[in-house]
Amino acid sequence: MAEAINKEERSLNFLEEIIEEDLQAGRYQQIITRFPPEPNGYLHIGHASSICLNFGLTKKYPGYTNLRFDDTNPVTEETEYVESIKDDIRWLGFTWKHELYASDYFDKLYEFAVALIQKNLAYVDDSTSEEIAAMKGTPTEPGKDSPYRNRSVEENLELFAQMKAGAFPDGSRTLRAKIDMGHINMLMRDPILYRIKHAHHHRTGDKWCIYPMYDFAHGQSDSIENITHSICTLEFVPHRELYDWLIEKLAIYPSHQYEFARRNLNYTVTSKRKLLQLVNEKHVVGWDDPRMPTISGMRRRGYTPEAVREFCDRIGIAKRENTVDIGLLEFFVREHLNRIALRRMVVFDPVKVVITNYSGDEEILTSENNPEDPNSGMRDIPFSNELYIEREDFMENPPKKYFRLAPGQMVRLKSAYIIQCNEVIKDAEGNVTELRCTYIPESKSGHDTSGIHVKGTLHWVSMKHAINVEVREYDRLFKVEDPTDEEGDFKEYLNPDSLKVVTTAFAEPALKTAKFDERYQFLRKGYFCLDRDSSPSGLIFNRTVGLKDAWAKESKKS
Ligand code: ATP
Ligand code: MG
């Protein structure tokens, strides 16, 4: 799968085709796109896809991308979300031209609404939302005209001004476009443009008690910013007709809307509302929990922006809704980390090895930081007569073709010597407590004159030099591919084993100076990064991803 993707030359996606044609026809000098998040949660992998698309287009073609907070709903929006969104976009590696807020256009939008009333294309409706719904009709039956539909322009102007002035309670009146209650597109049946809501707004404070609906704010904001290509997800296809109608009737800059399919990942949920539930109900430690599909979660988990961008680029954009295998995202993460990660040795579940014929106190060996990167240099690894190896790398009664350590058997210790196990020491319960071994002095890595060939190479640490660290191993957040498609609440399908904490791990001393921006490959274990919960006295590492796709193997087995 992966190789096929790598070899394939990427052809233009449908938006690139449209833009190239637009540029060739001279319709635009530059392409202006926007990324319009609603600041009601943290961004997730689906948003990353939209960010890469919008910013990617204006990187490729002349032009720029605005960051516009779609903050027209006063109730759910918070400044914390605004900051996190900016942080995440920067982390992904993109720079916006202007930081804008739909709420900055409230005055302008109000003027647009007045202009529509003056053209007799909008009216104040005193119906309740239930009455409006009842008059809406169905896809096969036309709706009914509101009894307030034929108010005079003057009366509408007066009532709308009073709405703005706070004369009416919430929900008592709306401003509606006057289009056609028999329209086959239900969204064109006199859609609501403004509602009354006496609510405090995170930017405009208490200045407004009427707020524009999405359809009225969005296209007009695009137009104000001269957005050429306004890209949104497929659920907005039926809204396009209204988008165009408003722009045409207001005779403002003609932005155009284009739709692409939402990106979903399996074994997780990509909806801010659902992710918020996971946070509020403490199923995860926060928006940046490394198991979350949020950008901040992926960042804390150790994913790199390069890998996330590559993933978004390679899955491309589609016109039909689909779910992408999370294994593909992990593939790109693994591929990038293999190129940049520093190799280190960490023993998770140690058993003691004593080298009985090692007379020196200790010596300093060296090993390359990253065989994939010739510029990464070497690191020192102290060797001594007391070591730890992984308990699972020893077997007292091994089967044939067991190449790890066993009584009488030899293995190589990575970047060090060949050792042979001679004696197994156990406690009263029969647990192995110590392996007494001898080493072959002539077998030092890089200077091996022993002539002995062994098949197994193990990772190890020197006991007295090693540091005890905590390792957090993550698995899929959900047990099923699509938790929202199952019976009952999606949270019933959370994977109870999505976090395993290992407290018994011992790391080679080079990790004492681990840094947040470095990535590590723990030999034979996977890719890891330092977690922000670390302190100088206690280092904590997150497993970013394993060395291989464990799930692919599982499904092949069954
Ligand atoms: P959610 O349902 O998670 O709240 P949203 O669409 O309400 O998502 P917005 O903040 O309104 O979130 O979205 C900002 C932009 O990101 C929009 O242009 C939206 O179309 C796009 N977007 C959101 N989710 C996805 C997704 N899963 N795949 C692709 N684009 C997405
Ligand atoms: Mg939304």
mmCIF file of C-alpha atoms and ligand atoms in Angstrom, residues 36-38 40 47 70 214 235-236 262 272, ligand 2:
data_model
loop_
_atom_site.group_PDB
_atom_site.id
_atom_site.type_symbol
_atom_site.label_atom_id
_atom_site.label_comp_id
_atom_site.label_asym_id
_atom_site.label_seq_id
_atom_site.Cartn_x
_atom_site.Cartn_y
_atom_site.Cartn_z
ATOM 1 C CA PRO A 36 -12.853 29.438 8.981
ATOM 2 C CA PRO A 37 -12.918 27.514 12.280
ATOM 3 C CA GLU A 38 -15.619 28.059 14.816
ATOM 4 C CA ASN A 40 -15.785 26.072 20.027
ATOM 5 C CA HIS A 47 -9.397 20.245 10.288
ATOM 6 C CA ASP A 70 -16.356 32.045 12.567
ATOM 7 C CA TYR A 214 -24.271 30.890 9.561
ATOM 8 C CA GLU A 235 -22.902 19.094 3.895
ATOM 9 C CA PHE A 236 -22.883 22.665 2.561
ATOM 10 C CA ARG A 262 -15.120 15.431 5.168
ATOM 11 C CA LYS A 272 -15.558 18.706 18.332
HETATM 12 MG MG MG B 2 -19.170 24.025 12.668
#
